[in-house]
mmCIF file of C-alpha atoms in Angstrom:
data_model
loop_
_atom_site.group_PDB
_atom_site.id
_atom_site.type_symbol
_atom_site.label_atom_id
_atom_site.label_comp_id
_atom_site.label_asym_id
_atom_site.label_seq_id
_atom_site.Cartn_x
_atom_site.Cartn_y
_atom_site.Cartn_z
ATOM 1 C CA MET A 165 28.678 95.946 -21.401
ATOM 2 C CA THR A 166 27.556 98.765 -23.613
ATOM 3 C CA LEU A 167 27.945 102.457 -22.887
ATOM 4 C CA LEU A 168 24.218 102.762 -22.183
ATOM 5 C CA GLN A 169 24.355 99.968 -19.604
ATOM 6 C CA LYS A 170 27.318 101.623 -17.885
ATOM 7 C CA ARG A 171 25.502 104.952 -17.769
ATOM 8 C CA LEU A 172 22.366 103.357 -16.322
ATOM 9 C CA LEU A 173 24.393 101.503 -13.681
ATOM 10 C CA ILE A 174 26.205 104.671 -12.625
ATOM 11 C CA LEU A 175 22.910 106.585 -12.542
ATOM 12 C CA LEU A 176 21.377 103.899 -10.334
ATOM 13 C CA LEU A 177 24.307 104.074 -7.906
ATOM 14 C CA VAL A 178 24.074 107.866 -7.731
ATOM 15 C CA VAL A 179 20.330 107.717 -7.075
ATOM 16 C CA LEU A 180 20.788 105.176 -4.272
ATOM 17 C CA ALA A 181 23.544 107.245 -2.652
ATOM 18 C CA ALA A 182 21.434 110.408 -2.883
ATOM 19 C CA ALA A 183 18.445 108.658 -1.298
ATOM 20 C CA ALA A 184 20.554 107.376 1.610
ATOM 21 C CA LEU A 185 22.201 110.757 2.229
ATOM 22 C CA GLY A 186 18.879 112.551 1.923
ATOM 23 C CA ARG A 187 17.293 110.349 4.562
ATOM 24 C CA LEU A 188 20.258 110.889 6.866
ATOM 25 C CA ALA A 189 20.057 114.674 6.370
ATOM 26 C CA VAL A 190 16.336 114.712 7.200
ATOM 27 C CA ARG A 191 17.003 112.626 10.290
ATOM 28 C CA ALA A 192 19.801 114.964 11.400
ATOM 29 C CA VAL A 193 17.579 118.055 11.047
ATOM 30 C CA LEU A 194 14.723 116.451 12.954
ATOM 31 C CA ASN A 195 17.104 115.355 15.707
ATOM 32 C CA LEU A 196 18.467 118.890 16.033
ATOM 33 C CA LEU A 197 14.949 120.282 16.255
ATOM 34 C CA LEU A 198 13.906 117.723 18.860
ATOM 35 C CA GLY A 199 17.164 117.963 20.825
ATOM 36 C CA GLY A 200 18.049 114.299 20.431
ATOM 37 C CA THR A 201 21.282 112.585 19.466
ATOM 38 C CA LEU A 202 21.694 111.482 15.871
ATOM 39 C CA PHE A 203 22.507 107.797 16.336
ATOM 40 C CA GLY A 204 20.559 107.058 19.496
ATOM 41 C CA GLY A 205 23.565 107.259 21.820
ATOM 42 C CA ASN A 206 23.514 108.902 25.216
ATOM 43 C CA PHE A 207 26.579 111.142 25.366
ATOM 44 C CA LEU A 208 25.938 112.728 28.754
#
């Protein structure tokens, strides 16, 4: 595996992780605004 392939693989992993965390962050903000729970649980 060449250095370029390793860099592209690492970049792909970072992009996927950022996309997943970004979606979770947006969901958390919307849940706070709407007064809901983050993972659909009923804590009370």
